[in-house]
Short mmCIF file of C-alpha atoms and ligand atoms in Angstrom, two decimals:
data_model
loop_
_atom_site.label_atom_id
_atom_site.label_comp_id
_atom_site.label_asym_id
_atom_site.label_seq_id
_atom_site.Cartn_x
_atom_site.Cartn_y
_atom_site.Cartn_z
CA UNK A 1 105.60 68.33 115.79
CA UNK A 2 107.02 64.79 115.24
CA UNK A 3 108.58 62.85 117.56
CA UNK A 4 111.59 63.22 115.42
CA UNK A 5 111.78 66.67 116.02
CA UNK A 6 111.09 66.57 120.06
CA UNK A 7 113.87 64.93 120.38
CA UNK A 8 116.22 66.90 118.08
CA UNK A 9 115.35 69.88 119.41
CA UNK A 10 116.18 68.07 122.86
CA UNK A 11 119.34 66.93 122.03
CA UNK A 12 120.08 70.72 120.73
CA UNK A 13 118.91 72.46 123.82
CA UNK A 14 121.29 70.08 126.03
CA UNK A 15 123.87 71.03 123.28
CA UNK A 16 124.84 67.15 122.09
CA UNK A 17 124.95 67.85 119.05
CA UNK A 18 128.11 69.71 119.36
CA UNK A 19 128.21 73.75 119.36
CA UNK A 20 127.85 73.84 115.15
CA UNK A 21 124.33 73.36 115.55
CA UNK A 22 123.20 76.80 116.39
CA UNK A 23 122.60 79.58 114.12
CA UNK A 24 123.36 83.12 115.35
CA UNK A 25 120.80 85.82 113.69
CA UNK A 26 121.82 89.40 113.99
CA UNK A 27 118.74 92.09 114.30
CA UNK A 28 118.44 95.45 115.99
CA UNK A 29 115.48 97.61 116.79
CA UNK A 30 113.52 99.20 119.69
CA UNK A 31 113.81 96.96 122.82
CA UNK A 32 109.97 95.70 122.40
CA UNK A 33 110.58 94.53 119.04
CA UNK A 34 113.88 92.65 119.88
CA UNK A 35 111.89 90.74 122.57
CA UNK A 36 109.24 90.03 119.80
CA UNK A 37 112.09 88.96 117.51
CA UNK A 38 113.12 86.44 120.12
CA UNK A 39 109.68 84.45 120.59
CA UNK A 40 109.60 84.04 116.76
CA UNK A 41 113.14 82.27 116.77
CA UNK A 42 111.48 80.40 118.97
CA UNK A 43 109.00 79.38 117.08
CA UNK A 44 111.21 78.50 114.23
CA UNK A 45 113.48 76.41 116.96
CA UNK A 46 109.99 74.47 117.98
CA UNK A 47 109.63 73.83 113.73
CA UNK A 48 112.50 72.97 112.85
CA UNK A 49 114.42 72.13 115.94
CA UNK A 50 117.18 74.37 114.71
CA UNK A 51 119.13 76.32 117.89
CA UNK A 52 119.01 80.23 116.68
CA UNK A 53 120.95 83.01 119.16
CA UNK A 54 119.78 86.36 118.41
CA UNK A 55 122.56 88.82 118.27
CA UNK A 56 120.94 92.04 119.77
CA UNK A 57 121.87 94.84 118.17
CA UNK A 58 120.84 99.00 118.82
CA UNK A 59 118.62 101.04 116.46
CA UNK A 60 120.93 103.31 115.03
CA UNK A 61 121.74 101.73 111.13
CA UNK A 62 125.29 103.29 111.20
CA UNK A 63 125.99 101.03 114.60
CA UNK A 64 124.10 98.23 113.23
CA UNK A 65 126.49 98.53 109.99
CA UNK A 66 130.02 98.85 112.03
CA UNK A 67 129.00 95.86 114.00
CA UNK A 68 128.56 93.67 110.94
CA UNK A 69 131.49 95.13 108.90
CA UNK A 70 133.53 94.10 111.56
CA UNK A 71 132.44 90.87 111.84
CA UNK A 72 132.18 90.39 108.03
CA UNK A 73 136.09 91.79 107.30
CA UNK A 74 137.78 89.27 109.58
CA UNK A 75 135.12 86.78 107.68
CA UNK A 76 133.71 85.48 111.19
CA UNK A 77 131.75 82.88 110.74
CA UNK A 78 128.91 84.19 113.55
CA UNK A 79 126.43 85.83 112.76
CA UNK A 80 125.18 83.45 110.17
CA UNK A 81 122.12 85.59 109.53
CA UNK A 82 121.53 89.10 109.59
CA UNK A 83 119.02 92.13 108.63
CA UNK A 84 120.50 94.58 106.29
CA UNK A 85 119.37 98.09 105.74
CA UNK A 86 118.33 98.66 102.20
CA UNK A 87 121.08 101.13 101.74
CA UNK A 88 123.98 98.60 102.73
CA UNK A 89 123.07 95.67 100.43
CA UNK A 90 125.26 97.14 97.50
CA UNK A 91 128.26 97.80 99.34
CA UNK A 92 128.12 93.96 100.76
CA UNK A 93 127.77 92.61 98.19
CA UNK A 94 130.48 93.98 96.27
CA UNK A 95 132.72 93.29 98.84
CA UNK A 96 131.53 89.46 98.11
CA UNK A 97 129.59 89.33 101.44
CA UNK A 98 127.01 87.37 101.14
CA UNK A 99 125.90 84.50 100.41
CA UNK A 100 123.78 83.92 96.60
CA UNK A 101 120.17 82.30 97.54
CA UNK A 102 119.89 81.99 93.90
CA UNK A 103 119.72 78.46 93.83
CA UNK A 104 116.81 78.06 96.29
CA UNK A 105 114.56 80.04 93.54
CA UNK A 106 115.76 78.04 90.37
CA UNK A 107 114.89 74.37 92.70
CA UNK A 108 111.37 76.46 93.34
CA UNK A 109 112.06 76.35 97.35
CA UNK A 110 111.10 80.18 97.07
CA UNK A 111 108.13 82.18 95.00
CA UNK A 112 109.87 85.67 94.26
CA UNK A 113 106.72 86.87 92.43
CA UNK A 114 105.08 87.69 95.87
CA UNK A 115 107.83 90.17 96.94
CA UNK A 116 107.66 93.32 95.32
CA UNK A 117 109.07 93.05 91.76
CA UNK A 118 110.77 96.57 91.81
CA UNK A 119 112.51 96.04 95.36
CA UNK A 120 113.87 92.70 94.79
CA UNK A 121 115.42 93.43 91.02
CA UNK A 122 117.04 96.84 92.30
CA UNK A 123 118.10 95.60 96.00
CA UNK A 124 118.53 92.33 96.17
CA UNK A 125 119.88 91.38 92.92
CA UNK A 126 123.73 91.40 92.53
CA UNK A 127 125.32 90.01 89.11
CA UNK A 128 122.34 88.81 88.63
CA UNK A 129 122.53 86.68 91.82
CA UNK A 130 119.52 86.48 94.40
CA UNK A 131 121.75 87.65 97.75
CA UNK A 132 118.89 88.92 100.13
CA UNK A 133 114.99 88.79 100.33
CA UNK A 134 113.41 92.09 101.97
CA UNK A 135 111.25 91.99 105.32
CA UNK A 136 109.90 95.16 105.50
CA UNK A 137 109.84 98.29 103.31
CA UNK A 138 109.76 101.63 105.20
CA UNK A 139 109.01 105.18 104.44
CA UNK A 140 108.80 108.39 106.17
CA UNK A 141 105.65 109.46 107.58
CA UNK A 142 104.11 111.75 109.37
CA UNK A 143 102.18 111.25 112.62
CA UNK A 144 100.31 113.94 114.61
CA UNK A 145 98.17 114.44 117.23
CA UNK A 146 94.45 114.58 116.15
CA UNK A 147 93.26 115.48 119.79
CA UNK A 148 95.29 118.74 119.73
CA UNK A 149 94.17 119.32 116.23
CA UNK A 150 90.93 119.36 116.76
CA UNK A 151 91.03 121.42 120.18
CA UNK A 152 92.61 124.19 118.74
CA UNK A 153 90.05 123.95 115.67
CA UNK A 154 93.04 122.98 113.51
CA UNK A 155 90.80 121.09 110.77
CA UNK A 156 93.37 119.07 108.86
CA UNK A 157 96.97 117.36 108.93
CA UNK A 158 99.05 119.88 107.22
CA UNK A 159 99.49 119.79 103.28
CA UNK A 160 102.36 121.85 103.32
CA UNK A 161 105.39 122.51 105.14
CA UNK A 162 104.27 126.16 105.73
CA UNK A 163 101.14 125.08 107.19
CA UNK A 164 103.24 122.70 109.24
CA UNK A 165 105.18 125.67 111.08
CA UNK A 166 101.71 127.78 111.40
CA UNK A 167 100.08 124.69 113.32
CA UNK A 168 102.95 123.62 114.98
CA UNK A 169 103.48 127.89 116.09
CA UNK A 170 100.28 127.83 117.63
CA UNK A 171 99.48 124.94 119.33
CA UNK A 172 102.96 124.88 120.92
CA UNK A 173 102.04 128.56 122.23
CA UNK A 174 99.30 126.96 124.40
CA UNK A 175 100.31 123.57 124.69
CA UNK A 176 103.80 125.20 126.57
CA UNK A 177 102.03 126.50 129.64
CA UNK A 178 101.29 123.47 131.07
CA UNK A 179 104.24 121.04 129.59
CA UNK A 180 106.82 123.06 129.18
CA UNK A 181 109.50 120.64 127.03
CA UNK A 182 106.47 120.53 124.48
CA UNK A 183 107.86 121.11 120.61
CA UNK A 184 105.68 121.61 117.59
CA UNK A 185 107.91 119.21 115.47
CA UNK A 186 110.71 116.19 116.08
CA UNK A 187 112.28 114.38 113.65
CA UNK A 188 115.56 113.04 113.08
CA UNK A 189 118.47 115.71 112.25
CA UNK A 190 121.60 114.01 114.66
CA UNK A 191 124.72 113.46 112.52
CA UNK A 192 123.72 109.50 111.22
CA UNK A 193 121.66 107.60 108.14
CA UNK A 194 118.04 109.14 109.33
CA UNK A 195 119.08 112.99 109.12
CA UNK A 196 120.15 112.15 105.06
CA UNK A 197 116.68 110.44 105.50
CA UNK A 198 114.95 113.26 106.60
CA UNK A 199 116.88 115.64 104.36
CA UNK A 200 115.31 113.58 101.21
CA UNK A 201 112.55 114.17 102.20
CA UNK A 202 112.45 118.25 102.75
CA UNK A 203 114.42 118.61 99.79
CA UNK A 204 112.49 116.20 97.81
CA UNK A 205 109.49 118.24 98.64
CA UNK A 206 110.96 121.43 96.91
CA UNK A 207 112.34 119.56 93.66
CA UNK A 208 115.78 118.87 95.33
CA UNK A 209 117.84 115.73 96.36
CA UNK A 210 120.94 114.16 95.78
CA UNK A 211 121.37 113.02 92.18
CA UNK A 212 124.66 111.54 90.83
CA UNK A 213 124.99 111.30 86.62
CA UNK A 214 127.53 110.45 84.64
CA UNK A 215 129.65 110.40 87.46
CA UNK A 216 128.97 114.31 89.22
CA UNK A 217 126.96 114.94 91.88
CA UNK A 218 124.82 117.55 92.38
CA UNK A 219 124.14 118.51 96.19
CA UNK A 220 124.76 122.60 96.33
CA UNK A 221 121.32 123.21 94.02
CA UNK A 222 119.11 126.15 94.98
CA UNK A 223 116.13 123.64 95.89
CA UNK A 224 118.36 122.31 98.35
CA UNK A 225 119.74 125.20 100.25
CA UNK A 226 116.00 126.31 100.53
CA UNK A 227 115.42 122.84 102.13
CA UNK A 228 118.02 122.97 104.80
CA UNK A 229 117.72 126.64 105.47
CA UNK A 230 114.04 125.56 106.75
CA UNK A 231 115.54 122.39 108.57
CA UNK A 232 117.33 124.88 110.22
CA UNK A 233 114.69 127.58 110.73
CA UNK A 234 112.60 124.56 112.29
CA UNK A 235 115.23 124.53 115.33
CA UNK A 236 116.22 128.38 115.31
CA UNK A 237 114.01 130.55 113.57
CA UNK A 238 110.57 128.80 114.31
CA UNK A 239 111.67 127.25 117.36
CA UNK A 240 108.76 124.33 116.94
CA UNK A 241 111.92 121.74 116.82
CA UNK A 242 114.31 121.45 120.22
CA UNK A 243 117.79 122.31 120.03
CA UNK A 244 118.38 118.89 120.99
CA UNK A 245 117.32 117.89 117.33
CA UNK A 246 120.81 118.27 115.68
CA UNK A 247 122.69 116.50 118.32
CA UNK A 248 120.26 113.61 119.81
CA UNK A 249 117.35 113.38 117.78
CA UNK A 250 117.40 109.61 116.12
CA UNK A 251 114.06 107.55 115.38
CA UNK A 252 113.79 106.46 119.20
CA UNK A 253 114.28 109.81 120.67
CA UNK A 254 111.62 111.44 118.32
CA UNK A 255 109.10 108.62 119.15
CA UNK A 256 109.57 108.71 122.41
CA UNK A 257 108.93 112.22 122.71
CA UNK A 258 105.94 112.20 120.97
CA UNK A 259 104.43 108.79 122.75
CA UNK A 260 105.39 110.72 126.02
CA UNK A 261 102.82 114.06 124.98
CA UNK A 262 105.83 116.11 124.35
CA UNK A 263 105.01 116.94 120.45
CA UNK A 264 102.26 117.35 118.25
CA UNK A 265 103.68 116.39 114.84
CA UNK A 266 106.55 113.66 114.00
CA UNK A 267 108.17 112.55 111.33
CA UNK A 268 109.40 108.24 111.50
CA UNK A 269 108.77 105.60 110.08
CA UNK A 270 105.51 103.13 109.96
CA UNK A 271 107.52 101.19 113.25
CA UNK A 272 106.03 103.67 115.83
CA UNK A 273 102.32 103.21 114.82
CA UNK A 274 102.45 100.20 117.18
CA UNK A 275 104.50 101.42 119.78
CA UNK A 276 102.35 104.71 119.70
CA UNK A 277 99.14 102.67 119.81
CA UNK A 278 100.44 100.18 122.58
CA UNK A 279 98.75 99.82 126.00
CA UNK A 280 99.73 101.93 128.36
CA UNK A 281 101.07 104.78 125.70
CA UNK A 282 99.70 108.00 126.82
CA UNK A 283 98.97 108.95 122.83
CA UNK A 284 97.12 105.85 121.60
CA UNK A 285 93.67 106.85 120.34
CA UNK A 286 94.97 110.14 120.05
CA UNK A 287 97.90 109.62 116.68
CA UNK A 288 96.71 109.73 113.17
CA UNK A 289 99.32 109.19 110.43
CA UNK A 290 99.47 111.49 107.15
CA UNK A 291 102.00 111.94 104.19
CA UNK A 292 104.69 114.18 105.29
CA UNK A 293 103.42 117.61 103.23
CA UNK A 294 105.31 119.56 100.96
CA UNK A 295 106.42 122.79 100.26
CA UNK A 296 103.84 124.67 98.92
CA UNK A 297 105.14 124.62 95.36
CA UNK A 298 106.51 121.11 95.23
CA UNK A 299 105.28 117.41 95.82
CA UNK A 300 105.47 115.23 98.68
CA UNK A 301 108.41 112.58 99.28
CA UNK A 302 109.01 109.88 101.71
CA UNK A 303 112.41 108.33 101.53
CA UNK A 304 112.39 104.95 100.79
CA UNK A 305 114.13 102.73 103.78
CA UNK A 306 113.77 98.96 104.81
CA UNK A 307 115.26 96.09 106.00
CA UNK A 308 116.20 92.66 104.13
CA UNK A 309 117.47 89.26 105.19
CA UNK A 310 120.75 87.60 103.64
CA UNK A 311 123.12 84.55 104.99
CA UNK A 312 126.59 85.03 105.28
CA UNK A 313 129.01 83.80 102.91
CA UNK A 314 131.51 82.98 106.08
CA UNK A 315 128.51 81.10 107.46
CA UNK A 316 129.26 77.41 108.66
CA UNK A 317 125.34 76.85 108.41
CA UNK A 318 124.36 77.88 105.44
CA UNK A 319 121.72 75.27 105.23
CA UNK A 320 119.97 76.01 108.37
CA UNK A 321 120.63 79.73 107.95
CA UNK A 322 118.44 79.32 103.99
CA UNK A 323 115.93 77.70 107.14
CA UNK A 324 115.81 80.67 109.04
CA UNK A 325 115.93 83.09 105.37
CA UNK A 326 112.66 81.19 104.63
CA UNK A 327 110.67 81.01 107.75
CA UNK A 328 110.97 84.86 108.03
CA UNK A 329 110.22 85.71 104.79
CA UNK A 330 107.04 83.90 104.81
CA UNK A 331 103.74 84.66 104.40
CA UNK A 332 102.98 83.67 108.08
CA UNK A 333 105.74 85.24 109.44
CA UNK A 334 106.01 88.80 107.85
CA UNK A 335 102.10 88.66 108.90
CA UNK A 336 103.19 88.28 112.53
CA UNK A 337 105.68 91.36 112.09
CA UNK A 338 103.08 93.11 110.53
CA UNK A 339 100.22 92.35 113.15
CA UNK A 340 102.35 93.19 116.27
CA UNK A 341 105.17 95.50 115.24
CA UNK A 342 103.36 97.31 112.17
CA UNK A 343 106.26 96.70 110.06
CA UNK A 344 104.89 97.05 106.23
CA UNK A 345 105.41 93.99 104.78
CA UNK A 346 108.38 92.71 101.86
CA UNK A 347 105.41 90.98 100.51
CA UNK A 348 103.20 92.50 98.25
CA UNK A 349 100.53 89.35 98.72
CA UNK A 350 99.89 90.48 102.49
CA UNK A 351 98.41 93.69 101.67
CA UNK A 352 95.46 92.41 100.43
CA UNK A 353 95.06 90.19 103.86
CA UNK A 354 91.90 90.80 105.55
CA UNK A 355 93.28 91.07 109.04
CA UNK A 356 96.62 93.06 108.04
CA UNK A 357 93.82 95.07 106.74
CA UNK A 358 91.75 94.96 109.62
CA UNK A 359 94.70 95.92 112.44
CA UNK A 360 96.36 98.74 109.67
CA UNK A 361 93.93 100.40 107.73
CA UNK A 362 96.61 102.95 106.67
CA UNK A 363 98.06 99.88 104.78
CA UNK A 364 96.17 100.64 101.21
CA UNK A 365 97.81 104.31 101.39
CA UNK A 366 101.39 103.41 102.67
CA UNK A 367 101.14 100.94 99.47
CA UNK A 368 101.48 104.32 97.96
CA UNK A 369 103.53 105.89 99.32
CA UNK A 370 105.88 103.20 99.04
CA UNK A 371 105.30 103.01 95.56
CA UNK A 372 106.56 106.43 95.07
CA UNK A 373 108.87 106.80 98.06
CA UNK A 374 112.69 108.05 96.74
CA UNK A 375 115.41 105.37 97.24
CA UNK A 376 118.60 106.75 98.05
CA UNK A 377 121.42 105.94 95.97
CA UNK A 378 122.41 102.41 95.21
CA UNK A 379 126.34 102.36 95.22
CA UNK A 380 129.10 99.79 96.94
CA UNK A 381 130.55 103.46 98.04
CA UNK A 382 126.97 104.96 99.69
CA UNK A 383 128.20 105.28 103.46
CA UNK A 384 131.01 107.20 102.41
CA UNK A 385 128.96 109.57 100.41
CA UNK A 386 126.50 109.53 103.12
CA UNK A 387 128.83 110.18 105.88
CA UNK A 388 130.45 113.15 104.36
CA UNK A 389 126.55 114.48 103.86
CA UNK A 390 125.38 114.19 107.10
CA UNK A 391 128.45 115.50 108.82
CA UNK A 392 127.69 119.06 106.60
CA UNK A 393 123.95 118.84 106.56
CA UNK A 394 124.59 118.86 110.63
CA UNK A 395 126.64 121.22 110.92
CA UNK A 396 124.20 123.41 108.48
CA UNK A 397 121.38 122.52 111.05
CA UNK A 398 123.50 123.77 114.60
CA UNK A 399 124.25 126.75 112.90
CA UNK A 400 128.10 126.95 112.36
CA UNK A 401 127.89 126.78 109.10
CA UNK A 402 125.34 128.55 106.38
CA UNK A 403 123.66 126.01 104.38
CA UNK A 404 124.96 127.40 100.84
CA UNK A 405 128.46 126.89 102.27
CA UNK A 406 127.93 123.19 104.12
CA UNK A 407 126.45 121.94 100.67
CA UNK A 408 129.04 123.27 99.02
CA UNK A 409 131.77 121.65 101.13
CA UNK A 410 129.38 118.61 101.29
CA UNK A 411 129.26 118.42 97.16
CA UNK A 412 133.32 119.13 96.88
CA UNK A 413 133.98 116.10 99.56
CA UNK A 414 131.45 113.71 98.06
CA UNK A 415 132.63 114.28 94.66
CA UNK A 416 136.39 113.62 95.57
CA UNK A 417 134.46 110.19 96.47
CA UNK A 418 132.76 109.39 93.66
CA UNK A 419 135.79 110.43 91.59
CA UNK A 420 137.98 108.05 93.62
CA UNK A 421 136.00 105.24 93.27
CA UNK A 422 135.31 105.48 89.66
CA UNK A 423 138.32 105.79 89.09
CA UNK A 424 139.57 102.08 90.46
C1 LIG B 501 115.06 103.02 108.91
C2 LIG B 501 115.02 102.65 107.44
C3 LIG B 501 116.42 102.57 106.90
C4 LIG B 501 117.14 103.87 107.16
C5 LIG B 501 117.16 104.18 108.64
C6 LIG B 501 117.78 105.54 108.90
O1 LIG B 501 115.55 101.96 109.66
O2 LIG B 501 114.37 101.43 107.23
O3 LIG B 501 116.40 102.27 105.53
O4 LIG B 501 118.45 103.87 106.66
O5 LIG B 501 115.85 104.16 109.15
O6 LIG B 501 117.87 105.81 110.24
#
């Protein structure tokens, strides 16, 4: 680092060069990967003697949203950066959020051909405006317990959903009588984002999901009550899946169930491979990752999630903040988030790295099963839609309402949405 830069970064750190300097970045996620988050803003500080706050956030998305909207409505100028979920991008930039990066690819400051092609033309595009690059793509998975598998002479990760419940059925049997909070199954089914997540993905696996054409949605199909009658049945008729599911159960409280020996199957996303295989966790060595099954006449689906970068358009750094956009969509740095959080890279080119390989040998398949993971739909108006859905598919899964009747109500109330927003 150059002189020039020692003592710019000095004069930062002692704050002389007035409080416009700094660049606030606003990112959520479990509390290892926030502190990992902070040492590589401090890496980009020591390159490019930029000051960078990191805005902590949680790791629900719906509390990561209302923090932003909040900040975005009364056009704030802080934060100047921030991670979007793939399923917000549409709604902020129609509400002229963000700020285009366009510019930085037609000057060549940025190769878009390395991100994936599909991602970046369907995400973050706008108007034909660049207005986000993505960090990491997720999809559901499932991870299991290959220890317990293989003591109860269980000889394979379950194909289908039916095997799923058999496995889960026995093993939880045995497992019970000396832990007894021990569940076959967690996964996410609390009233937020995940559960319509999760919900994708059963339904997806019987030939269901949400599908919106020519303006009508179609949510109370056959395939679908099927799928959230077994949610359901999971919790109450099966009993592999705690009551606790429909009222707690986000990403964090399934993973840390299962990285504390309480399950033997979970559905999240690729982030807990490298909490699960951390020192000290009590299931590392012991976790193998599969692709959640399906039902036995259908295909299997992983919902497609992730998480992109944009700048603010009430930023006063813009500048610094296209700094920031850069260093973290780099090669070297989406390699880092690979390498110690197990995010999946935005960047096609690092899944042929040798020691991405190396570290995530699951890597070639997720490639996959990103590949054909099911995006949700991409519409200024999604939350809305989404928060009607989740409050039914909820109340389907604590039993107060029968799932014919919540997605019916759920398809009446989402269509009074589309219909009002079509119509402005
Ligand atoms: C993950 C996904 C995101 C999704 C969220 C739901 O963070 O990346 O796309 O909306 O989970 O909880």
């Amino acid at each position: 680092m150059g002189l020039f830069f020692h003592v710019l970064l000095w004069l930062q750190l002692m704050g002389c060069t007035g409080p416009q300097d700094g660049i606030t970045l606003s990112v959520g996620g479990a509390p290892a990967e926030l502190d990992f988050w902070q040492s590589l803003v401090g890496q980009f500080e020591q390159e490019k003697g930029i000051r960078v706050d990191v805005l902590r956030q949680p790791t629900d998305t719906d509390q990561r949203r209302q923090s932003l909207v909040v900040a975005l409505e009364a056009k704030k100028e802080d934060p100047d950066v921030f991670l979007m979920d793939v399923v917000w991008i549409a709604q902020f930039a129609a509400s002229n959020w963000l700020q285009s990066i366009e510019h930085y690819v037609e000057t060549g400051a940025i190769d878009l051909d390395v991100f994936f092609q599909n991602v970046v033309n369907f995400v973050d595009r706008y108007r034909g405006d660049l207005i986000a690059l993505p960090i990491y793509v997720d999809g559901g998975l499932l991870y299991y317990r290959k220890d317990l598998l293989e003591q109860f002479g269980i000889e394979a990760a379950p194909e289908t959903w039916e095997q799923l419940v058999e496995s889960a059925e026995k093993v939880q049997r045995h497992v019970r009588k000396r832990l007894p909070n021990f569940h076959g199954f967690v996964w996410q089914g609390a009233q937020y984002e995940g559960l319509i997540c999760n919900f994708m993905e059963f339904a997806g696996a019987n030939g269901g999901g949400i599908s919106i054409m020519d303006g009508k949605i179609a949510l109370n199909t056959q395939e679908n009550v099927k799928a959230v009658q077994f949610m359901h049945d999971l919790i109450h008729k099966y009993k592999i899946s705690p009551l606790s599911t429909s009222t707690e159960m986000r990403e964090e409280q399934a993973r840390e169930t299962f990285q504390r020996g309480n399950a033997l199957f979970e559905r999240n996303w690729p982030y807990a491979w490298s909490l699960h295989q951390a020192p000290g966790s009590i299931v590392k060595g012991k976790t193998a990752i599969a692709s959640l099954p399906r039902f036995s006449s259908g295909k299997n689906v992983s919902a497609l999630g992730g998480w992109h970068i944009g700048i603010s358009r009430f930023s006063d750094q813009k500048e610094s903040g296209w700094e920031l956009v850069k260093f973290l969509a780099s090669y070297e740095t989406q390699k880092k988030l690979a390498l110690n959080l197990g995010w999946n890279p935005g960047r096609k080119d690092l899944y042929s790295d040798p020691e991405v390989l190396r570290d995530m040998p699951h890597l070639t398949r997720l490639q996959e099963v990103f590949t054909n993971a099911r995006p949700r739909p991409t519409l200024p108006y999604y939350t809305q839609l989404s928060e009607v859905i989740q409050r039914y598919l909820n109340s389907a899964l604590t039993g107060m309402v029968t799932p014919q009747n919540a997605l019916a109500s759920a398809e009446r109330e989402a269509q009074a949405v589309v219909d009002r927003y079509q119509a402005r």
